[in-house]
Short mmCIF file of N, CA and C and ligand atoms in Angstrom, two decimals:
data_model
loop_
_atom_site.label_atom_id
_atom_site.label_comp_id
_atom_site.label_asym_id
_atom_site.label_seq_id
_atom_site.Cartn_x
_atom_site.Cartn_y
_atom_site.Cartn_z
N MET A 73 61.25 112.13 -25.25
CA MET A 73 60.26 113.14 -25.56
C MET A 73 59.15 113.09 -24.54
N ASN A 74 58.79 114.00 -24.02
CA ASN A 74 57.55 114.12 -22.70
C ASN A 74 56.46 114.59 -23.57
N HIS A 75 55.36 113.92 -23.68
CA HIS A 75 54.21 114.41 -24.30
C HIS A 75 53.05 114.80 -23.22
N GLU A 76 53.46 115.13 -21.97
CA GLU A 76 52.56 115.40 -20.73
C GLU A 76 52.40 116.98 -21.01
N THR A 77 51.35 117.60 -20.42
CA THR A 77 51.15 118.83 -20.17
C THR A 77 51.82 119.53 -18.88
N PRO A 78 52.41 120.47 -18.79
CA PRO A 78 52.93 121.09 -17.86
C PRO A 78 51.94 122.09 -17.00
N ILE A 79 52.08 122.38 -15.97
CA ILE A 79 51.36 123.27 -15.40
C ILE A 79 52.34 124.41 -14.65
N ASP A 80 52.13 125.61 -15.06
CA ASP A 80 53.15 126.77 -14.54
C ASP A 80 52.46 127.55 -13.51
N CYS A 81 53.00 127.72 -12.56
CA CYS A 81 52.21 128.49 -11.34
C CYS A 81 53.60 129.85 -10.91
N PHE A 82 53.07 130.84 -10.70
CA PHE A 82 54.09 132.04 -10.31
C PHE A 82 54.20 132.31 -9.03
N SER A 83 55.23 132.17 -8.17
CA SER A 83 55.39 132.71 -6.71
C SER A 83 56.07 133.99 -6.89
N ARG A 84 55.53 134.63 -5.70
CA ARG A 84 56.26 136.01 -5.30
C ARG A 84 57.25 135.80 -3.90
N SER A 85 56.81 134.90 -3.50
CA SER A 85 57.41 135.05 -2.30
C SER A 85 57.61 133.24 -1.65
N GLU A 86 58.39 133.15 -0.54
CA GLU A 86 58.48 131.89 -0.08
C GLU A 86 57.25 131.63 0.68
N GLU A 87 56.38 132.10 1.19
CA GLU A 87 54.92 131.70 1.58
C GLU A 87 54.14 131.24 0.44
N GLU A 88 54.15 131.97 -0.57
CA GLU A 88 53.50 131.76 -1.83
C GLU A 88 53.86 130.17 -2.29
N THR A 89 55.00 130.13 -2.48
CA THR A 89 55.74 128.48 -2.80
C THR A 89 55.23 127.62 -1.85
N GLU A 90 55.16 127.95 -0.49
CA GLU A 90 54.73 126.81 0.39
C GLU A 90 53.06 126.59 0.22
N ALA A 91 52.46 127.87 -0.08
CA ALA A 91 51.29 127.51 -0.22
C ALA A 91 51.02 126.84 -1.48
N ILE A 92 51.24 127.04 -2.48
CA ILE A 92 51.20 126.16 -3.88
C ILE A 92 51.49 124.62 -3.28
N ALA A 93 52.54 124.49 -2.78
CA ALA A 93 53.06 122.92 -2.65
C ALA A 93 51.87 122.55 -1.69
N CYS A 94 51.49 123.29 -0.49
CA CYS A 94 50.27 122.65 0.49
C CYS A 94 49.11 122.36 -0.44
N ARG A 95 48.81 123.20 -1.35
CA ARG A 95 47.61 122.89 -2.34
C ARG A 95 47.76 121.67 -2.98
N LEU A 96 49.27 121.24 -3.60
CA LEU A 96 49.39 120.03 -4.37
C LEU A 96 49.48 119.05 -3.54
N ALA A 97 49.65 118.95 -2.35
CA ALA A 97 49.77 118.10 -1.11
C ALA A 97 48.29 117.55 -1.05
N GLN A 98 47.31 118.01 -1.24
CA GLN A 98 46.19 117.79 -1.07
C GLN A 98 45.40 116.66 -2.11
N GLN A 99 46.41 116.68 -3.36
CA GLN A 99 46.06 115.94 -4.44
C GLN A 99 46.71 114.32 -4.07
N LEU A 100 47.88 114.36 -3.00
CA LEU A 100 48.56 113.26 -3.42
C LEU A 100 48.12 112.03 -2.57
N GLY A 101 48.64 111.17 -3.07
CA GLY A 101 48.17 109.77 -2.56
C GLY A 101 49.34 108.88 -2.36
N PRO A 102 48.93 107.74 -1.74
CA PRO A 102 50.21 106.66 -1.35
C PRO A 102 51.08 106.44 -2.55
N GLY A 103 52.56 106.48 -2.72
CA GLY A 103 53.53 106.44 -3.48
C GLY A 103 53.78 107.09 -4.46
N SER A 104 52.93 108.55 -4.20
CA SER A 104 53.62 109.76 -5.01
C SER A 104 55.14 109.86 -4.82
N LEU A 105 55.66 110.20 -5.97
CA LEU A 105 57.14 110.46 -6.20
C LEU A 105 57.05 111.61 -6.78
N ILE A 106 57.98 112.58 -5.98
CA ILE A 106 58.07 114.03 -6.35
C ILE A 106 59.37 114.49 -6.62
N LEU A 107 59.86 114.84 -7.61
CA LEU A 107 61.21 115.51 -7.98
C LEU A 107 61.34 116.62 -8.05
N LEU A 108 62.35 117.39 -7.46
CA LEU A 108 62.53 118.67 -7.30
C LEU A 108 63.71 119.24 -7.92
N HIS A 109 63.63 120.12 -9.01
CA HIS A 109 64.37 120.51 -9.55
C HIS A 109 64.73 122.00 -9.51
N GLY A 110 65.88 122.60 -9.44
CA GLY A 110 66.42 123.71 -9.38
C GLY A 110 67.63 124.35 -8.82
N ALA A 111 68.17 125.33 -9.26
CA ALA A 111 69.47 125.55 -8.68
C ALA A 111 69.64 125.88 -7.20
N ILE A 112 70.57 125.88 -6.55
CA ILE A 112 70.81 126.12 -5.13
C ILE A 112 69.79 127.34 -4.88
N GLY A 113 69.23 127.63 -3.83
CA GLY A 113 68.41 128.30 -3.43
C GLY A 113 67.10 128.95 -3.73
N THR A 114 66.77 128.15 -4.98
CA THR A 114 65.45 128.55 -5.83
C THR A 114 64.21 127.89 -5.11
N GLY A 115 64.41 127.08 -3.79
CA GLY A 115 63.19 126.84 -3.12
C GLY A 115 62.75 125.52 -3.21
N LYS A 116 63.64 124.52 -3.36
CA LYS A 116 62.99 123.05 -3.51
C LYS A 116 62.94 122.73 -2.06
N THR A 117 63.63 123.49 -1.07
CA THR A 117 63.18 122.51 0.37
C THR A 117 62.06 123.41 0.98
N VAL A 118 61.62 124.90 0.31
CA VAL A 118 60.78 125.54 0.93
C VAL A 118 59.10 124.84 0.17
N PHE A 119 59.51 124.23 -1.09
CA PHE A 119 58.48 123.59 -1.72
C PHE A 119 58.10 122.19 -0.99
N ALA A 120 59.23 121.41 -0.41
CA ALA A 120 59.03 120.19 0.14
C ALA A 120 58.47 120.59 1.66
N ARG A 121 58.75 121.70 2.11
CA ARG A 121 57.90 122.12 3.60
C ARG A 121 56.70 122.19 3.36
N GLY A 122 55.94 122.75 2.44
CA GLY A 122 54.80 123.01 1.94
C GLY A 122 54.18 121.63 1.91
N ILE A 123 54.64 120.72 1.14
CA ILE A 123 54.05 119.48 0.84
C ILE A 123 54.12 118.62 2.36
N ILE A 124 54.94 118.65 3.02
CA ILE A 124 55.06 118.27 4.27
C ILE A 124 53.89 118.88 5.47
N HIS A 125 53.98 120.09 5.15
CA HIS A 125 53.01 120.63 6.19
C HIS A 125 51.49 120.36 5.53
N GLY A 126 51.33 120.40 4.40
CA GLY A 126 50.16 120.09 3.84
C GLY A 126 49.52 118.50 3.97
N LEU A 127 50.59 117.73 4.05
CA LEU A 127 49.95 116.54 4.48
C LEU A 127 49.83 116.18 6.30
N GLY A 128 50.18 117.60 6.59
CA GLY A 128 49.59 117.22 8.19
C GLY A 128 50.72 117.00 9.13
N HIS A 129 51.91 117.20 8.79
CA HIS A 129 52.90 117.03 9.89
C HIS A 129 53.28 118.32 10.26
N SER A 130 53.22 118.47 11.31
CA SER A 130 53.66 119.62 12.19
C SER A 130 54.82 120.21 12.55
N ASP A 131 55.96 119.23 12.29
CA ASP A 131 57.32 119.56 12.33
C ASP A 131 57.64 121.03 11.74
N PRO A 132 57.91 121.91 13.03
CA PRO A 132 58.39 123.33 12.41
C PRO A 132 59.41 123.47 11.30
N TYR A 133 60.49 122.83 12.01
CA TYR A 133 61.97 123.03 11.23
C TYR A 133 61.88 121.67 10.05
N ILE A 134 62.03 122.23 8.80
CA ILE A 134 62.24 121.39 7.78
C ILE A 134 63.56 121.81 7.01
N THR A 135 64.35 120.93 7.04
CA THR A 135 65.88 121.18 6.10
C THR A 135 66.25 120.50 5.36
N SER A 136 67.04 120.16 4.40
CA SER A 136 67.52 119.51 3.33
C SER A 136 67.97 118.46 4.05
N PRO A 137 67.65 117.16 3.72
CA PRO A 137 68.77 116.27 4.14
C PRO A 137 69.94 115.69 3.70
N THR A 138 70.48 116.73 3.51
CA THR A 138 71.87 116.96 3.06
C THR A 138 72.69 115.76 3.21
N PHE A 139 72.99 115.76 4.41
CA PHE A 139 73.73 114.87 5.02
C PHE A 139 73.27 113.47 5.59
N THR A 140 71.97 113.43 5.65
CA THR A 140 71.43 112.19 6.44
C THR A 140 70.68 111.35 4.87
N LEU A 141 70.91 111.76 3.72
CA LEU A 141 70.19 111.54 2.49
C LEU A 141 68.67 111.13 2.93
N VAL A 142 67.96 111.07 3.82
CA VAL A 142 66.54 111.16 3.90
C VAL A 142 65.98 111.13 5.24
N ASN A 143 65.14 112.18 5.35
CA ASN A 143 64.27 112.32 6.80
C ASN A 143 63.00 111.72 6.49
N THR A 144 62.65 111.34 7.77
CA THR A 144 61.02 110.64 7.48
C THR A 144 60.12 111.67 8.43
N TYR A 145 58.99 111.81 8.00
CA TYR A 145 57.92 112.47 8.71
C TYR A 145 56.72 111.18 8.57
N THR A 146 56.07 110.91 10.00
CA THR A 146 55.56 109.84 10.00
C THR A 146 54.00 110.08 10.62
N GLN A 147 53.79 111.69 11.08
CA GLN A 147 52.61 111.45 11.80
C GLN A 147 51.42 112.20 11.12
N GLY A 148 51.64 112.32 10.17
CA GLY A 148 50.61 113.21 9.04
C GLY A 148 49.81 112.13 8.26
N ARG A 149 48.93 112.57 7.48
CA ARG A 149 47.70 111.77 6.34
C ARG A 149 48.71 110.75 5.83
N LEU A 150 50.00 111.29 5.48
CA LEU A 150 50.45 110.05 4.67
C LEU A 150 52.23 110.13 5.20
N PRO A 151 52.78 109.11 5.29
CA PRO A 151 54.21 109.22 5.84
C PRO A 151 54.97 110.16 4.54
N VAL A 152 56.03 110.70 4.89
CA VAL A 152 56.60 111.42 4.19
C VAL A 152 58.11 111.28 4.11
N TYR A 153 58.96 110.89 2.96
CA TYR A 153 60.12 110.61 2.86
C TYR A 153 61.08 111.81 2.00
N HIS A 154 61.75 112.54 2.66
CA HIS A 154 62.17 113.73 1.95
C HIS A 154 63.88 113.31 1.90
N PHE A 155 64.14 113.07 0.47
CA PHE A 155 65.40 112.66 0.35
C PHE A 155 66.38 114.00 -0.36
N ASP A 156 67.63 114.16 -0.15
CA ASP A 156 68.43 115.47 -1.09
C ASP A 156 69.76 114.37 -1.33
N LEU A 157 69.78 114.24 -2.98
CA LEU A 157 70.78 113.39 -3.23
C LEU A 157 72.01 114.25 -3.68
N TYR A 158 72.04 115.35 -3.41
CA TYR A 158 73.22 116.04 -4.00
C TYR A 158 74.58 115.51 -3.60
N ARG A 159 74.94 115.28 -2.71
CA ARG A 159 76.07 114.39 -2.24
C ARG A 159 76.18 112.89 -2.73
N LEU A 160 75.16 112.28 -3.44
CA LEU A 160 75.36 111.01 -3.59
C LEU A 160 76.26 110.76 -4.84
N GLU A 161 77.19 109.79 -4.93
CA GLU A 161 77.92 109.64 -5.97
C GLU A 161 77.20 108.45 -6.92
N SER A 162 76.36 107.79 -6.36
CA SER A 162 75.91 106.57 -7.18
C SER A 162 74.65 106.30 -6.42
N VAL A 163 73.43 105.71 -7.39
CA VAL A 163 72.36 105.16 -6.96
C VAL A 163 72.54 104.32 -6.02
N ASP A 164 73.67 103.31 -6.17
CA ASP A 164 73.77 102.03 -5.38
C ASP A 164 74.32 102.15 -3.85
N GLU A 165 74.62 103.75 -4.10
CA GLU A 165 74.78 104.45 -2.44
C GLU A 165 73.54 104.11 -1.73
N LEU A 166 72.73 104.70 -2.47
CA LEU A 166 71.26 104.89 -1.93
C LEU A 166 70.68 103.70 -1.24
N PHE A 167 70.94 102.63 -2.32
CA PHE A 167 70.28 101.57 -1.87
C PHE A 167 71.05 100.56 -0.80
N LEU A 168 72.23 100.94 -0.65
CA LEU A 168 73.26 100.04 0.30
C LEU A 168 72.93 100.83 1.70
N SER A 169 72.71 102.00 1.67
CA SER A 169 72.31 102.78 3.01
C SER A 169 71.30 102.14 3.47
N GLY A 170 70.08 101.67 2.65
CA GLY A 170 68.88 101.53 3.12
C GLY A 170 67.91 102.47 2.85
N ALA A 171 68.29 103.52 2.44
CA ALA A 171 67.41 104.82 2.25
C ALA A 171 66.61 104.67 1.10
N GLY A 172 67.33 103.81 -0.03
CA GLY A 172 66.54 103.65 -0.97
C GLY A 172 64.96 102.49 -0.63
N ASP A 173 65.09 102.17 0.32
CA ASP A 173 63.79 101.16 0.33
C ASP A 173 62.63 102.27 0.82
N TYR A 174 62.63 103.29 1.21
CA TYR A 174 61.59 104.25 1.35
C TYR A 174 61.15 104.35 0.16
N LEU A 175 61.60 104.34 -1.05
CA LEU A 175 61.20 104.76 -2.22
C LEU A 175 60.05 103.73 -2.48
N ASP A 176 59.86 102.49 -2.01
CA ASP A 176 58.94 101.73 -1.96
C ASP A 176 57.87 101.76 -0.85
N ALA A 177 57.84 102.45 -0.18
CA ALA A 177 57.48 102.03 1.40
C ALA A 177 55.91 102.71 1.34
N GLY A 178 55.29 103.18 0.13
CA GLY A 178 53.96 103.58 -0.18
C GLY A 178 53.83 104.88 0.43
N GLY A 179 54.82 105.76 0.77
CA GLY A 179 54.45 106.96 1.56
C GLY A 179 54.52 108.12 0.12
N VAL A 180 54.68 109.34 0.55
CA VAL A 180 54.89 110.35 -0.51
C VAL A 180 56.55 110.53 -0.57
N CYS A 181 57.06 110.33 -1.39
CA CYS A 181 58.63 110.82 -1.64
C CYS A 181 58.85 111.92 -2.38
N LEU A 182 59.72 112.85 -1.70
CA LEU A 182 60.22 114.13 -2.23
C LEU A 182 61.62 114.05 -2.30
N VAL A 183 62.21 114.57 -3.58
CA VAL A 183 63.42 114.04 -3.85
C VAL A 183 64.01 115.27 -4.64
N GLU A 184 64.87 116.24 -3.67
CA GLU A 184 65.77 117.13 -4.18
C GLU A 184 67.06 116.47 -4.98
N TRP A 185 67.56 117.20 -6.19
CA TRP A 185 68.71 116.94 -6.65
C TRP A 185 68.38 115.21 -7.27
N PRO A 186 67.40 115.11 -8.23
CA PRO A 186 66.84 113.63 -8.51
C PRO A 186 67.71 113.03 -9.53
N ASN A 187 68.65 114.01 -9.96
CA ASN A 187 69.11 113.03 -11.46
C ASN A 187 69.66 111.91 -11.63
N LEU A 188 70.41 111.50 -10.43
CA LEU A 188 70.88 110.04 -10.34
C LEU A 188 69.82 108.85 -10.46
N LEU A 189 68.87 109.39 -9.70
CA LEU A 189 67.53 108.48 -9.62
C LEU A 189 66.81 108.54 -10.89
N ILE A 190 66.95 109.68 -11.74
CA ILE A 190 66.10 109.20 -12.72
C ILE A 190 66.85 108.65 -14.05
N GLU A 191 68.12 108.50 -13.94
CA GLU A 191 68.82 107.81 -14.80
C GLU A 191 68.77 106.21 -14.57
N ARG A 192 68.69 106.11 -13.24
CA ARG A 192 68.49 104.45 -12.87
C ARG A 192 67.06 104.17 -13.45
N GLY A 193 66.24 105.04 -13.94
CA GLY A 193 65.01 104.38 -14.53
C GLY A 193 63.64 104.68 -13.53
N ILE A 194 63.06 105.35 -13.30
CA ILE A 194 61.60 105.36 -12.45
C ILE A 194 60.76 105.53 -13.54
N LYS A 195 59.31 104.89 -12.69
CA LYS A 195 57.95 105.15 -13.57
C LYS A 195 57.15 106.35 -12.85
N ASP A 196 56.18 106.94 -13.27
CA ASP A 196 55.26 107.75 -12.62
C ASP A 196 55.86 108.57 -11.63
N TYR A 197 56.33 109.70 -12.01
CA TYR A 197 56.73 110.76 -11.17
C TYR A 197 56.47 111.98 -11.39
N LEU A 198 56.33 113.30 -10.60
CA LEU A 198 56.06 114.59 -10.76
C LEU A 198 57.29 115.36 -10.71
N GLU A 199 57.54 115.99 -11.73
CA GLU A 199 58.78 117.07 -11.86
C GLU A 199 58.08 117.98 -11.21
N ILE A 200 59.02 118.95 -10.43
CA ILE A 200 58.78 120.39 -10.17
C ILE A 200 59.92 121.17 -10.66
N MET A 201 59.99 121.89 -11.23
CA MET A 201 61.05 122.72 -11.92
C MET A 201 60.95 124.18 -11.21
N LEU A 202 61.99 124.66 -10.33
CA LEU A 202 62.13 126.10 -9.89
C LEU A 202 63.05 126.69 -10.49
N THR A 203 62.51 127.84 -10.64
CA THR A 203 63.49 128.75 -11.58
C THR A 203 63.39 130.35 -11.19
N ALA A 204 64.44 130.80 -11.04
CA ALA A 204 64.61 132.36 -10.36
C ALA A 204 65.35 132.99 -11.64
N ASP A 205 64.49 134.31 -12.00
CA ASP A 205 65.01 134.79 -13.25
C ASP A 205 65.95 135.95 -12.66
N MET A 206 66.92 136.34 -13.11
CA MET A 206 67.80 137.24 -12.58
C MET A 206 67.24 138.36 -13.13
N ASN A 207 66.48 138.75 -13.92
CA ASN A 207 65.88 140.00 -14.46
C ASN A 207 64.54 140.31 -13.58
N GLU A 208 64.15 139.53 -12.89
CA GLU A 208 63.06 139.70 -12.23
C GLU A 208 63.20 139.95 -10.85
N PRO A 209 62.33 140.46 -9.63
CA PRO A 209 62.52 140.63 -8.18
C PRO A 209 63.16 139.23 -7.63
N MET A 210 63.93 139.48 -6.75
CA MET A 210 64.46 138.50 -6.00
C MET A 210 63.87 137.32 -5.67
N ALA A 211 62.49 137.70 -5.17
CA ALA A 211 61.54 136.47 -4.67
C ALA A 211 60.60 135.97 -5.67
N HIS A 212 60.75 136.15 -7.01
CA HIS A 212 59.73 135.56 -8.09
C HIS A 212 60.36 134.31 -8.55
N ARG A 213 59.67 133.08 -8.51
CA ARG A 213 59.87 132.10 -8.92
C ARG A 213 58.76 131.56 -9.97
N LEU A 214 59.54 130.91 -10.97
CA LEU A 214 58.36 130.25 -11.80
C LEU A 214 58.47 128.76 -11.61
N ILE A 215 57.44 128.07 -11.04
CA ILE A 215 57.37 126.99 -10.78
C ILE A 215 56.45 125.69 -11.44
N ARG A 216 57.40 124.98 -12.33
CA ARG A 216 56.78 124.36 -13.45
C ARG A 216 56.37 122.90 -12.88
N LEU A 217 55.03 122.05 -12.82
CA LEU A 217 54.94 121.03 -12.38
C LEU A 217 54.77 120.36 -13.82
N LEU A 218 55.40 119.04 -13.84
CA LEU A 218 55.24 118.36 -15.35
C LEU A 218 55.21 116.88 -14.82
N PRO A 219 53.99 115.88 -15.03
CA PRO A 219 53.59 114.53 -14.74
C PRO A 219 54.19 113.45 -15.58
N HIS A 220 54.60 112.74 -15.43
CA HIS A 220 55.15 111.69 -15.98
C HIS A 220 54.47 110.32 -15.73
N GLY A 221 53.33 110.02 -16.28
CA GLY A 221 52.55 108.71 -16.00
C GLY A 221 51.32 108.86 -15.34
N PRO A 222 50.40 108.08 -15.43
CA PRO A 222 48.92 108.33 -14.95
C PRO A 222 48.58 108.81 -13.57
N SER A 223 49.44 108.05 -12.73
CA SER A 223 48.72 108.65 -11.49
C SER A 223 49.56 109.97 -10.75
N SER A 224 50.88 110.35 -11.77
CA SER A 224 51.07 111.89 -11.19
C SER A 224 50.36 112.82 -12.10
N ARG A 225 49.68 112.43 -13.38
CA ARG A 225 49.15 113.26 -13.99
C ARG A 225 47.63 113.32 -13.43
N GLN A 226 47.12 112.23 -12.86
CA GLN A 226 45.94 112.31 -11.84
C GLN A 226 46.01 113.28 -10.78
N SER A 227 47.01 113.30 -10.34
CA SER A 227 47.19 114.36 -8.91
C SER A 227 47.27 115.77 -9.26
N LEU A 228 47.48 115.89 -10.76
CA LEU A 228 47.06 117.51 -11.44
C LEU A 228 45.50 117.83 -11.76
N ASN A 229 44.98 116.71 -11.84
CA ASN A 229 43.56 116.78 -12.44
C ASN A 229 42.60 117.88 -11.81
N HIS A 230 43.03 117.91 -10.41
CA HIS A 230 42.17 118.98 -9.74
C HIS A 230 43.09 120.02 -9.02
N PHE A 231 44.01 120.24 -9.71
CA PHE A 231 45.05 121.32 -9.02
C PHE A 231 44.80 122.44 -10.14
N ALA A 232 44.61 123.55 -9.52
CA ALA A 232 44.90 124.96 -9.88
C ALA A 232 45.33 125.75 -9.07
N TRP A 233 46.12 126.77 -9.79
CA TRP A 233 46.83 127.80 -8.93
C TRP A 233 46.85 129.19 -9.82
N PRO A 234 46.46 130.33 -9.33
CA PRO A 234 45.51 130.45 -7.92
C PRO A 234 44.37 129.59 -7.90
N VAL A 235 44.14 129.15 -6.81
CA VAL A 235 42.88 128.46 -6.02
C VAL A 235 41.90 129.07 -6.92
N GLN A 236 40.66 128.40 -7.57
CA GLN A 236 39.80 128.94 -8.52
C GLN A 236 38.40 128.65 -7.74
N1 LIG B 47 59.23 132.64 -4.25
C1 LIG B 47 59.99 131.99 -3.17
N2 LIG B 47 59.91 130.64 -3.36
C2 LIG B 47 60.94 130.03 -2.32
N3 LIG B 47 61.96 130.49 -1.99
C3 LIG B 47 61.95 131.78 -1.77
C4 LIG B 47 61.08 132.74 -2.64
N4 LIG B 47 61.77 133.83 -2.46
C5 LIG B 47 62.73 134.05 -1.79
N5 LIG B 47 63.19 132.86 -1.27
C6 LIG B 47 64.42 132.60 -0.64
O1 LIG B 47 64.94 131.33 -1.18
C7 LIG B 47 65.50 130.26 -0.28
C8 LIG B 47 65.21 128.99 -0.83
O2 LIG B 47 65.88 127.97 -0.21
P1 LIG B 47 65.83 126.59 -0.24
O3 LIG B 47 64.09 126.28 -0.28
O4 LIG B 47 66.58 125.90 1.00
O5 LIG B 47 66.31 126.36 -1.64
P2 LIG B 47 67.10 124.97 -2.17
O6 LIG B 47 66.47 123.90 -1.52
O7 LIG B 47 66.30 125.07 -3.75
O8 LIG B 47 68.33 124.92 -2.39
C9 LIG B 47 65.10 130.87 1.03
O9 LIG B 47 65.91 131.41 1.81
C10 LIG B 47 63.76 131.42 0.68
O10 LIG B 47 63.69 132.46 1.84
MG1 LIG B 48 67.46 122.11 -0.30
#
């Protein structure tokens, strides 16, 4: 059971999803763990890009690290470790490859396809759930932010969308 209160945001475009993520980035501190849920093409990587840019990393091309497990960004306000665990068969693989070390490196971790990581047992993380509704226009997304634990909850304390 989760007793935390979610925040729902509505996005009408790729740019708006990026702006929501960029706004969230302003609230993040060292050690933030952000799990990105959603079907293929819902905008997990777009959201990750918004956080990465929002933290001051200017890399123009940000793609899912599907084959490399993790991409690192080091020149912004906080380092970012962007994971894509789609191809991962077991969490052991993540730690044996060394990529798992980044989870405790004090940066901001963004994880696409995080289910294996959740099964392993993790504490204090912010879940982002992206959904597209077949009955709505193609570019509409519901983006739900759900904290689990005190620091992820705190990161939402001053978050509002649309910005007030
Ligand atoms: N509101 C929206 N938010 C995010 N992406 C959107 C939106 N509307 C359309 N798109 C498109 O959906 C795709 C999302 O791609 P991507 O972020 O790579 O998805 P995922 O990582 O979830 O597989 C992009 O082609 C983007 O242009
Ligand atoms: Mg992706």
